[in-house]
Amino acid sequence: MARTQGSHSGITGPKVREAAIRLFAENGYAAVSMRKIATEVGVQAGALYNYTPDKQTLLFDLLKGHMEELLGARAETPAPDDPARALEQFTRFHIRFHHERPEAVFISYMELRNLTPENFEVIEGLRRQYEDQLEDILRRGVASGAFDVTEPKIATMAVIAMLTGVNTWFREGGRLSLPEVEEIYWQMVRKAVMASVGSNQG
Amino acid sequence: MARTQGSHSGITGPKVREAAIRLFAENGYAAVSMRKIATEVGVQAGALYNYTPDKQTLLFDLLKGHMEELLGARAETPAPDDPARALEQFTRFHIRFHHERPEAVFISYMELRNLTPENFEVIEGLRRQYEDQLEDILRRGVASGAFDVTEPKIATMAVIAMLTGVNTWFREGGRLSLPEVEEIYWQMVRKAVMASVGSNQG
């Protein structure tokens, strides 16, 4: 309690985020107190307020951090010019990125309901940036004649929901490896959007 | 408190379910007390125990009721023999059924984490019955040569995730009607699973 503000921030920050993500995913935002998070991290409740002013800000920072990480990872791997290659890259990227952080993905969908309207707008804006990348790929494919998609915005939502769904059933060590699962989903996505004539690569 | 067990069960039961679904969806199971549910229904906390022995049983009954309603609705509309027609029927049914009860769908996915292992097994069994219906359609389509699906189980999970995702973005009164959305999703599902030669109906 006597610590100066920001002390150990480099150590405590990631620990707070990890603990909050885990507790929110397990119990839900509304059921988790700042005191509970502090106990999990191993600090006094007061120390937590050196890191974040309140629980709403903590949730917001977690969801914002998740989306920024997603957009940052995308920015590191520019989409290929060819729409089909770009779509394959997006498909595999989405499955892998979300598979690696199931709890953050879970609360990013579930706890939107607990954001203030202003915070919700920010997260929605970031999410839209990500969706726009897929929509752009689909529109480019339509323009080139490679894809047959009447509603790119809806196809975007459909593909993202389908790919994120991998997290609900895939477990490491099962019959199929993650790259095999990626390949199966990619073939479904490809077929779902491709123009019908002479495009079968399966 | 002096009421005999089961009194008003016909009136209170549906009210308890409605209130519990709404509160669980808004706040999460862990954050909602039996007292809170009783207040929402307009009865004393003690009266709630005439209806359900505890909160876990209440959650279990809600999720079980949801799955039984789903399976019951399916049983009323037998799948056509033709696999493509059966798949179209399943697609439209799934979107409509889930669109009509977004809160029950939300907690059916989100609150699985809060079921006891025994209760989870029961819900998973019911869910598997539903998934098996789609998997069966896909396998029949593969057998008839209409579909090209290498992994029917995974295609089942992919299609269900895609269709359930409609709930995350579709709102009545927007640019597209629900039947129009159904049609767009059906075309994507159809293309994703169809055999490639001469099957284009789009």
Short mmCIF file of C-alpha atoms in Angstrom, two decimals:
data_model
loop_
_atom_site.label_atom_id
_atom_site.label_comp_id
_atom_site.label_asym_id
_atom_site.label_seq_id
_atom_site.Cartn_x
_atom_site.Cartn_y
_atom_site.Cartn_z
CA MET A 1 0.00 0.00 0.00
CA ALA A 2 2.97 2.28 0.61
CA ARG A 3 4.32 1.69 -2.88
CA THR A 4 4.65 4.65 -5.17
CA GLN A 5 2.25 4.75 -8.11
CA GLY A 6 3.45 2.67 -10.99
CA SER A 7 5.93 0.64 -9.01
CA HIS A 8 6.38 -2.84 -10.44
CA SER A 9 4.06 -1.80 -13.28
CA GLY A 10 6.16 -3.81 -15.71
CA ILE A 11 5.72 -6.92 -13.60
CA THR A 12 2.19 -6.42 -12.35
CA GLY A 13 0.57 -5.27 -15.61
CA PRO A 14 0.83 -8.57 -17.52
CA LYS A 15 -0.02 -10.50 -14.33
CA VAL A 16 -3.14 -8.39 -13.81
CA ARG A 17 -4.20 -8.90 -17.41
CA GLU A 18 -3.63 -12.66 -17.23
CA ALA A 19 -5.52 -13.00 -13.95
CA ALA A 20 -8.40 -10.81 -15.11
CA ILE A 21 -8.77 -12.67 -18.41
CA ARG A 22 -8.80 -16.01 -16.61
CA LEU A 23 -11.25 -14.92 -13.91
CA PHE A 24 -13.59 -13.11 -16.33
CA ALA A 25 -13.58 -16.16 -18.62
CA GLU A 26 -14.30 -18.53 -15.75
CA ASN A 27 -16.88 -16.54 -13.81
CA GLY A 28 -18.02 -13.65 -15.95
CA TYR A 29 -17.15 -9.98 -15.49
CA ALA A 30 -20.03 -9.15 -13.17
CA ALA A 31 -19.09 -11.88 -10.68
CA VAL A 32 -15.41 -10.92 -10.38
CA SER A 33 -14.43 -8.17 -7.95
CA MET A 34 -11.27 -6.10 -8.05
CA ARG A 35 -10.44 -7.69 -4.69
CA LYS A 36 -10.65 -11.15 -6.26
CA ILE A 37 -8.32 -10.13 -9.06
CA ALA A 38 -5.86 -8.63 -6.56
CA THR A 39 -5.87 -11.85 -4.54
CA GLU A 40 -5.23 -13.87 -7.70
CA VAL A 41 -2.30 -11.63 -8.62
CA GLY A 42 -1.00 -11.75 -5.06
CA VAL A 43 -1.23 -8.04 -4.29
CA GLN A 44 -3.45 -5.96 -2.02
CA ALA A 45 -6.61 -4.56 -3.56
CA GLY A 46 -5.23 -1.02 -3.27
CA ALA A 47 -2.20 -1.93 -5.35
CA LEU A 48 -4.45 -2.88 -8.25
CA TYR A 49 -5.58 0.71 -8.54
CA ASN A 50 -2.03 1.70 -9.39
CA TYR A 51 -2.57 -0.31 -12.52
CA THR A 52 -6.17 0.50 -13.45
CA PRO A 53 -8.68 3.04 -12.12
CA ASP A 54 -11.64 0.63 -12.10
CA LYS A 55 -12.97 -2.71 -13.34
CA GLN A 56 -14.68 -1.20 -16.41
CA THR A 57 -11.38 0.30 -17.55
CA LEU A 58 -9.68 -3.03 -16.94
CA LEU A 59 -12.23 -4.89 -19.09
CA PHE A 60 -12.02 -2.23 -21.78
CA ASP A 61 -8.22 -2.39 -21.81
CA LEU A 62 -8.32 -6.19 -22.10
CA LEU A 63 -10.71 -6.17 -25.07
CA LYS A 64 -8.92 -3.25 -26.69
CA GLY A 65 -5.56 -4.96 -26.17
CA HIS A 66 -6.92 -8.14 -27.75
CA MET A 67 -8.18 -6.32 -30.84
CA GLU A 68 -4.97 -4.29 -31.17
CA GLU A 69 -2.93 -7.47 -30.94
CA LEU A 70 -5.11 -8.97 -33.67
CA LEU A 71 -4.75 -5.94 -35.93
CA GLY A 72 -1.03 -5.74 -35.16
CA ALA A 73 -0.48 -9.36 -36.12
CA ARG A 74 -2.40 -8.79 -39.37
CA ALA A 75 -0.32 -5.70 -40.15
CA GLU A 76 2.82 -7.84 -39.93
CA THR A 77 1.59 -10.16 -42.68
CA PRO A 78 0.31 -8.09 -45.60
CA ALA A 79 -2.42 -9.74 -47.68
CA PRO A 80 -1.24 -11.20 -51.02
CA ASP A 81 -2.56 -9.47 -54.14
CA ASP A 82 -4.31 -12.61 -55.37
CA PRO A 83 -7.72 -12.67 -53.65
CA ALA A 84 -7.78 -16.47 -53.25
CA ARG A 85 -4.32 -16.47 -51.68
CA ALA A 86 -5.31 -13.54 -49.48
CA LEU A 87 -8.44 -15.40 -48.37
CA GLU A 88 -6.44 -18.53 -47.58
CA GLN A 89 -3.96 -16.49 -45.57
CA PHE A 90 -6.79 -14.79 -43.66
CA THR A 91 -8.49 -18.13 -42.95
CA ARG A 92 -5.37 -19.78 -41.57
CA PHE A 93 -4.36 -16.67 -39.64
CA HIS A 94 -7.77 -16.32 -38.00
CA ILE A 95 -7.90 -19.94 -36.85
CA ARG A 96 -4.35 -19.88 -35.46
CA PHE A 97 -4.61 -16.49 -33.73
CA HIS A 98 -7.88 -17.36 -32.01
CA HIS A 99 -6.78 -20.88 -31.12
CA GLU A 100 -3.78 -19.45 -29.24
CA ARG A 101 -5.87 -17.30 -26.85
CA PRO A 102 -9.25 -18.98 -26.22
CA GLU A 103 -10.02 -17.11 -22.99
CA ALA A 104 -9.37 -13.67 -24.48
CA VAL A 105 -11.54 -14.62 -27.48
CA PHE A 106 -14.27 -15.87 -25.17
CA ILE A 107 -14.48 -12.67 -23.14
CA SER A 108 -14.11 -10.54 -26.27
CA TYR A 109 -17.43 -11.91 -27.45
CA MET A 110 -19.17 -12.46 -24.12
CA GLU A 111 -18.35 -9.33 -22.21
CA LEU A 112 -19.25 -6.81 -24.89
CA ARG A 113 -22.54 -6.61 -22.96
CA ASN A 114 -20.69 -5.20 -19.96
CA LEU A 115 -18.89 -2.36 -21.72
CA THR A 116 -20.16 1.19 -21.37
CA PRO A 117 -21.64 2.48 -24.65
CA GLU A 118 -18.56 4.65 -25.30
CA ASN A 119 -16.17 1.75 -24.71
CA PHE A 120 -18.34 -0.57 -26.79
CA GLU A 121 -18.09 1.86 -29.71
CA VAL A 122 -14.29 1.79 -29.58
CA ILE A 123 -14.14 -2.02 -29.53
CA GLU A 124 -16.72 -2.26 -32.31
CA GLY A 125 -14.64 0.16 -34.36
CA LEU A 126 -11.55 -2.01 -33.99
CA ARG A 127 -13.54 -5.14 -34.77
CA ARG A 128 -14.92 -3.46 -37.88
CA GLN A 129 -11.37 -2.69 -39.02
CA TYR A 130 -10.62 -6.41 -38.87
CA GLU A 131 -13.85 -7.40 -40.60
CA ASP A 132 -13.17 -4.78 -43.28
CA GLN A 133 -9.96 -6.58 -44.18
CA LEU A 134 -11.87 -9.76 -45.00
CA GLU A 135 -14.63 -7.85 -46.74
CA ASP A 136 -12.00 -6.12 -48.87
CA ILE A 137 -10.52 -9.48 -49.89
CA LEU A 138 -13.99 -10.74 -50.85
CA ARG A 139 -14.75 -7.57 -52.86
CA ARG A 140 -11.42 -7.85 -54.67
CA GLY A 141 -12.23 -11.46 -55.51
CA VAL A 142 -15.64 -10.47 -56.83
CA ALA A 143 -14.06 -7.72 -58.91
CA SER A 144 -11.49 -10.12 -60.38
CA GLY A 145 -14.16 -12.73 -61.12
CA ALA A 146 -12.59 -15.29 -58.78
CA PHE A 147 -15.40 -15.11 -56.21
CA ASP A 148 -19.17 -15.15 -56.49
CA VAL A 149 -20.43 -13.35 -53.38
CA THR A 150 -23.62 -11.30 -53.55
CA GLU A 151 -23.28 -9.82 -50.05
CA PRO A 152 -19.61 -9.40 -49.05
CA LYS A 153 -20.48 -7.90 -45.65
CA ILE A 154 -22.66 -10.88 -44.72
CA ALA A 155 -20.19 -13.37 -46.15
CA THR A 156 -17.58 -11.71 -43.93
CA MET A 157 -19.69 -12.26 -40.82
CA ALA A 158 -20.45 -15.84 -41.88
CA VAL A 159 -16.82 -16.76 -42.49
CA ILE A 160 -15.58 -15.17 -39.27
CA ALA A 161 -18.24 -16.95 -37.18
CA MET A 162 -17.40 -20.25 -38.85
CA LEU A 163 -13.66 -19.87 -38.24
CA THR A 164 -13.97 -18.64 -34.64
CA GLY A 165 -16.13 -21.70 -33.98
CA VAL A 166 -13.02 -23.89 -34.19
CA ASN A 167 -12.34 -22.82 -30.59
CA THR A 168 -15.53 -24.51 -29.39
CA TRP A 169 -14.48 -28.02 -30.39
CA PHE A 170 -10.82 -28.30 -31.44
CA ARG A 171 -8.44 -29.73 -28.86
CA GLU A 172 -4.72 -30.26 -29.35
CA GLY A 173 -3.82 -33.94 -29.43
CA GLY A 174 -6.98 -35.14 -31.15
CA ARG A 175 -7.26 -37.01 -34.45
CA LEU A 176 -6.51 -33.91 -36.53
CA SER A 177 -3.71 -31.39 -36.17
CA LEU A 178 -4.43 -27.65 -36.33
CA PRO A 179 -2.89 -27.36 -39.84
CA GLU A 180 -5.21 -30.16 -40.99
CA VAL A 181 -8.18 -28.34 -39.50
CA GLU A 182 -7.05 -25.12 -41.19
CA GLU A 183 -6.96 -26.95 -44.51
CA ILE A 184 -10.49 -28.35 -44.08
CA TYR A 185 -11.89 -24.93 -43.17
CA TRP A 186 -9.99 -23.27 -45.99
CA GLN A 187 -11.52 -25.68 -48.51
CA MET A 188 -15.01 -24.93 -47.16
CA VAL A 189 -14.44 -21.17 -47.20
CA ARG A 190 -12.96 -21.35 -50.69
CA LYS A 191 -15.88 -23.32 -52.07
CA ALA A 192 -18.44 -21.12 -50.29
CA VAL A 193 -17.22 -17.95 -52.01
CA MET A 194 -15.67 -19.10 -55.27
CA ALA A 195 -17.18 -18.51 -58.68
CA SER A 196 -18.48 -21.82 -59.98
CA VAL A 197 -16.79 -22.33 -63.34
CA GLY A 198 -13.41 -24.03 -63.48
CA SER A 199 -12.37 -22.98 -60.00
CA ASN A 200 -12.29 -26.35 -58.31
CA GLN A 201 -8.89 -26.90 -56.76
CA GLY A 202 -10.01 -29.43 -54.14
CA MET B 1 -43.49 -19.08 2.43
CA ALA B 2 -46.47 -20.99 3.76
CA ARG B 3 -47.45 -22.17 0.29
CA THR B 4 -47.54 -25.86 -0.35
CA GLN B 5 -44.88 -27.18 -2.68
CA GLY B 6 -45.79 -26.71 -6.31
CA SER B 7 -48.46 -24.09 -5.72
CA HIS B 8 -48.74 -21.70 -8.67
CA SER B 9 -46.20 -23.84 -10.47
CA GLY B 10 -48.06 -23.34 -13.72
CA ILE B 11 -47.85 -19.57 -13.38
CA THR B 12 -44.51 -19.18 -11.69
CA GLY B 13 -42.55 -21.71 -13.76
CA PRO B 14 -42.50 -19.83 -17.06
CA LYS B 15 -41.99 -16.53 -15.23
CA VAL B 16 -39.00 -17.95 -13.36
CA ARG B 17 -37.52 -19.29 -16.58
CA GLU B 18 -38.00 -15.98 -18.40
CA ALA B 19 -36.50 -13.97 -15.55
CA ALA B 20 -33.57 -16.35 -15.11
CA ILE B 21 -32.76 -16.41 -18.83
CA ARG B 22 -32.85 -12.62 -18.99
CA LEU B 23 -30.74 -12.11 -15.86
CA PHE B 24 -28.20 -14.81 -16.75
CA ALA B 25 -27.86 -13.35 -20.25
CA GLU B 26 -27.39 -9.82 -18.93
CA ASN B 27 -25.11 -10.48 -15.97
CA GLY B 28 -23.83 -14.03 -16.19
CA TYR B 29 -24.85 -16.98 -14.04
CA ALA B 30 -22.28 -16.40 -11.30
CA ALA B 31 -23.41 -12.82 -10.68
CA VAL B 32 -27.13 -13.61 -10.34
CA SER B 33 -28.45 -14.77 -6.96
CA MET B 34 -31.64 -16.71 -6.37
CA ARG B 35 -32.82 -13.69 -4.40
CA LYS B 36 -32.30 -11.49 -7.47
CA ILE B 37 -34.33 -13.87 -9.60
CA ALA B 38 -37.10 -13.97 -6.98
CA THR B 39 -37.22 -10.17 -6.90
CA GLU B 40 -37.43 -10.05 -10.69
CA VAL B 41 -40.31 -12.54 -10.67
CA GLY B 42 -42.00 -10.69 -7.81
CA VAL B 43 -41.98 -13.49 -5.26
CA GLN B 44 -40.10 -14.06 -2.03
CA ALA B 45 -36.81 -15.94 -2.29
CA GLY B 46 -38.32 -18.86 -0.39
CA ALA B 47 -41.08 -19.25 -2.98
CA LEU B 48 -38.48 -19.82 -5.69
CA TYR B 49 -37.43 -23.02 -3.97
CA ASN B 50 -40.90 -24.41 -4.60
CA TYR B 51 -39.93 -24.29 -8.23
CA THR B 52 -36.29 -25.33 -8.22
CA PRO B 53 -34.02 -26.74 -5.49
CA ASP B 54 -31.02 -24.55 -6.37
CA LYS B 55 -29.46 -22.25 -8.97
CA GLN B 56 -27.46 -25.05 -10.62
CA THR B 57 -30.64 -27.04 -11.21
CA LEU B 58 -32.32 -23.91 -12.58
CA LEU B 59 -29.49 -23.34 -15.07
CA PHE B 60 -29.46 -26.99 -16.04
CA ASP B 61 -33.23 -26.99 -16.58
CA LEU B 62 -32.98 -23.87 -18.75
CA LEU B 63 -30.27 -25.32 -20.99
CA LYS B 64 -31.96 -28.72 -21.10
CA GLY B 65 -35.31 -27.10 -21.90
CA HIS B 66 -33.69 -25.12 -24.71
CA MET B 67 -32.15 -28.21 -26.27
CA GLU B 68 -35.35 -30.23 -25.89
CA GLU B 69 -37.33 -27.44 -27.54
CA LEU B 70 -34.81 -27.46 -30.38
CA LEU B 71 -34.99 -31.23 -30.81
CA GLY B 72 -38.78 -31.15 -30.48
CA ALA B 73 -39.10 -28.52 -33.20
CA ARG B 74 -36.87 -30.59 -35.46
CA ALA B 75 -38.93 -33.72 -34.80
CA GLU B 76 -42.01 -31.87 -36.04
CA THR B 77 -40.40 -31.21 -39.43
CA PRO B 78 -38.86 -34.46 -40.71
CA ALA B 79 -35.89 -34.03 -43.04
CA PRO B 80 -36.64 -34.51 -46.75
CA ASP B 81 -35.03 -37.55 -48.39
CA ASP B 82 -33.07 -35.43 -50.85
CA PRO B 83 -29.87 -34.37 -49.03
CA ALA B 84 -29.74 -30.90 -50.62
CA ARG B 85 -33.37 -30.21 -49.67
CA ALA B 86 -32.71 -31.57 -46.19
CA LEU B 87 -29.67 -29.31 -45.84
CA GLU B 88 -31.64 -26.28 -46.98
CA GLN B 89 -34.38 -27.10 -44.49
CA PHE B 90 -31.84 -27.49 -41.69
CA THR B 91 -30.12 -24.20 -42.58
CA ARG B 92 -33.33 -22.17 -42.60
CA PHE B 93 -34.64 -23.91 -39.48
CA HIS B 94 -31.45 -23.26 -37.53
CA ILE B 95 -31.34 -19.56 -38.37
CA ARG B 96 -35.02 -19.02 -37.54
CA PHE B 97 -35.07 -21.05 -34.33
CA HIS B 98 -31.99 -19.32 -32.93
CA HIS B 99 -33.08 -15.87 -34.08
CA GLU B 100 -36.29 -16.23 -32.10
CA ARG B 101 -34.54 -16.78 -28.74
CA PRO B 102 -31.20 -14.93 -28.67
CA GLU B 103 -30.88 -14.87 -24.87
CA ALA B 104 -31.45 -18.62 -24.47
CA VAL B 105 -28.92 -19.25 -27.26
CA PHE B 106 -26.43 -16.91 -25.62
CA ILE B 107 -26.56 -18.63 -22.23
CA SER B 108 -26.63 -22.06 -23.87
CA TYR B 109 -23.16 -21.37 -25.19
CA MET B 110 -21.80 -19.14 -22.45
CA GLU B 111 -22.91 -20.90 -19.32
CA LEU B 112 -21.79 -24.41 -20.23
CA ARG B 113 -18.76 -23.50 -18.11
CA ASN B 114 -20.98 -23.25 -15.03
CA LEU B 115 -22.66 -26.65 -15.30
CA THR B 116 -21.53 -29.48 -13.04
CA PRO B 117 -19.72 -32.21 -15.02
CA GLU B 118 -22.79 -34.50 -14.81
CA ASN B 119 -25.14 -31.79 -16.05
CA PHE B 120 -22.68 -30.79 -18.76
CA GLU B 121 -22.67 -34.37 -20.05
CA VAL B 122 -26.46 -34.35 -20.40
CA ILE B 123 -26.50 -31.05 -22.32
CA GLU B 124 -23.62 -32.18 -24.51
CA GLY B 125 -25.53 -35.38 -25.27
CA LEU B 126 -28.57 -33.41 -26.40
CA ARG B 127 -26.41 -31.05 -28.43
CA ARG B 128 -24.76 -34.05 -30.07
CA GLN B 129 -28.19 -35.39 -31.06
CA TYR B 130 -28.83 -32.15 -32.90
CA GLU B 131 -25.40 -32.07 -34.53
CA ASP B 132 -25.85 -35.70 -35.55
CA GLN B 133 -28.89 -34.72 -37.60
CA LEU B 134 -26.81 -32.34 -39.71
CA GLU B 135 -23.92 -34.79 -39.91
CA ASP B 136 -26.35 -37.45 -41.13
CA ILE B 137 -27.60 -35.13 -43.89
CA LEU B 138 -24.02 -34.43 -44.95
CA ARG B 139 -23.13 -38.13 -44.97
CA ARG B 140 -26.22 -38.94 -47.03
CA GLY B 141 -25.22 -36.23 -49.51
CA VAL B 142 -21.70 -37.64 -49.76
CA ALA B 143 -23.13 -41.14 -50.31
CA SER B 144 -25.44 -39.88 -53.07
CA GLY B 145 -22.64 -37.94 -54.73
CA ALA B 146 -24.38 -34.59 -54.20
CA PHE B 147 -21.87 -33.35 -51.62
CA ASP B 148 -18.10 -33.34 -51.45
CA VAL B 149 -17.26 -33.27 -47.74
CA THR B 150 -14.12 -35.01 -46.48
CA GLU B 151 -14.90 -34.52 -42.77
CA PRO B 152 -18.67 -34.48 -42.12
CA LYS B 153 -18.23 -34.00 -38.35
CA ILE B 154 -16.09 -30.91 -38.82
CA ALA B 155 -18.29 -29.56 -41.59
CA THR B 156 -21.19 -29.95 -39.14
CA MET B 157 -19.44 -27.82 -36.52
CA ALA B 158 -18.45 -25.26 -39.17
CA VAL B 159 -21.96 -24.90 -40.57
CA ILE B 160 -23.59 -24.65 -37.14
CA ALA B 161 -21.12 -21.98 -35.98
CA MET B 162 -21.68 -20.02 -39.17
CA LEU B 163 -25.48 -20.15 -38.87
CA THR B 164 -25.60 -19.37 -35.14
CA GLY B 165 -23.43 -16.32 -35.90
CA VAL B 166 -26.44 -14.66 -37.52
CA ASN B 167 -27.54 -13.77 -33.98
CA THR B 168 -24.47 -11.60 -33.46
CA TRP B 169 -25.29 -9.13 -36.21
CA PHE B 170 -28.81 -9.53 -37.66
CA ARG B 171 -31.41 -7.07 -36.44
CA GLU B 172 -35.04 -6.96 -37.57
CA GLY B 173 -35.80 -3.86 -39.62
CA GLY B 174 -32.42 -3.60 -41.34
CA ARG B 175 -31.71 -3.67 -45.06
CA LEU B 176 -32.35 -7.41 -45.35
CA SER B 177 -35.24 -9.51 -44.09
CA LEU B 178 -34.62 -12.76 -42.23
CA PRO B 179 -35.77 -14.85 -45.25
CA GLU B 180 -33.26 -12.95 -47.41
CA VAL B 181 -30.52 -13.65 -44.87
CA GLU B 182 -31.55 -17.32 -44.80
CA GLU B 183 -31.20 -17.45 -48.57
CA ILE B 184 -27.71 -15.91 -48.52
CA TYR B 185 -26.53 -18.35 -45.86
CA TRP B 186 -28.13 -21.26 -47.64
CA GLN B 187 -26.26 -20.44 -50.84
CA MET B 188 -22.98 -20.29 -48.92
CA VAL B 189 -23.66 -23.56 -47.11
CA ARG B 190 -24.73 -25.23 -50.34
CA LYS B 191 -21.61 -24.15 -52.18
CA ALA B 192 -19.34 -25.08 -49.26
CA VAL B 193 -20.46 -28.69 -49.26
CA MET B 194 -21.61 -29.41 -52.82
CA ALA B 195 -19.75 -31.61 -55.25
CA SER B 196 -18.19 -29.38 -57.89
CA VAL B 197 -19.45 -30.73 -61.20
CA GLY B 198 -22.76 -29.51 -62.55
CA SER B 199 -24.23 -28.65 -59.18
CA ASN B 200 -24.38 -24.89 -59.47
CA GLN B 201 -27.92 -23.74 -58.80
CA GLY B 202 -26.98 -20.20 -57.78
#
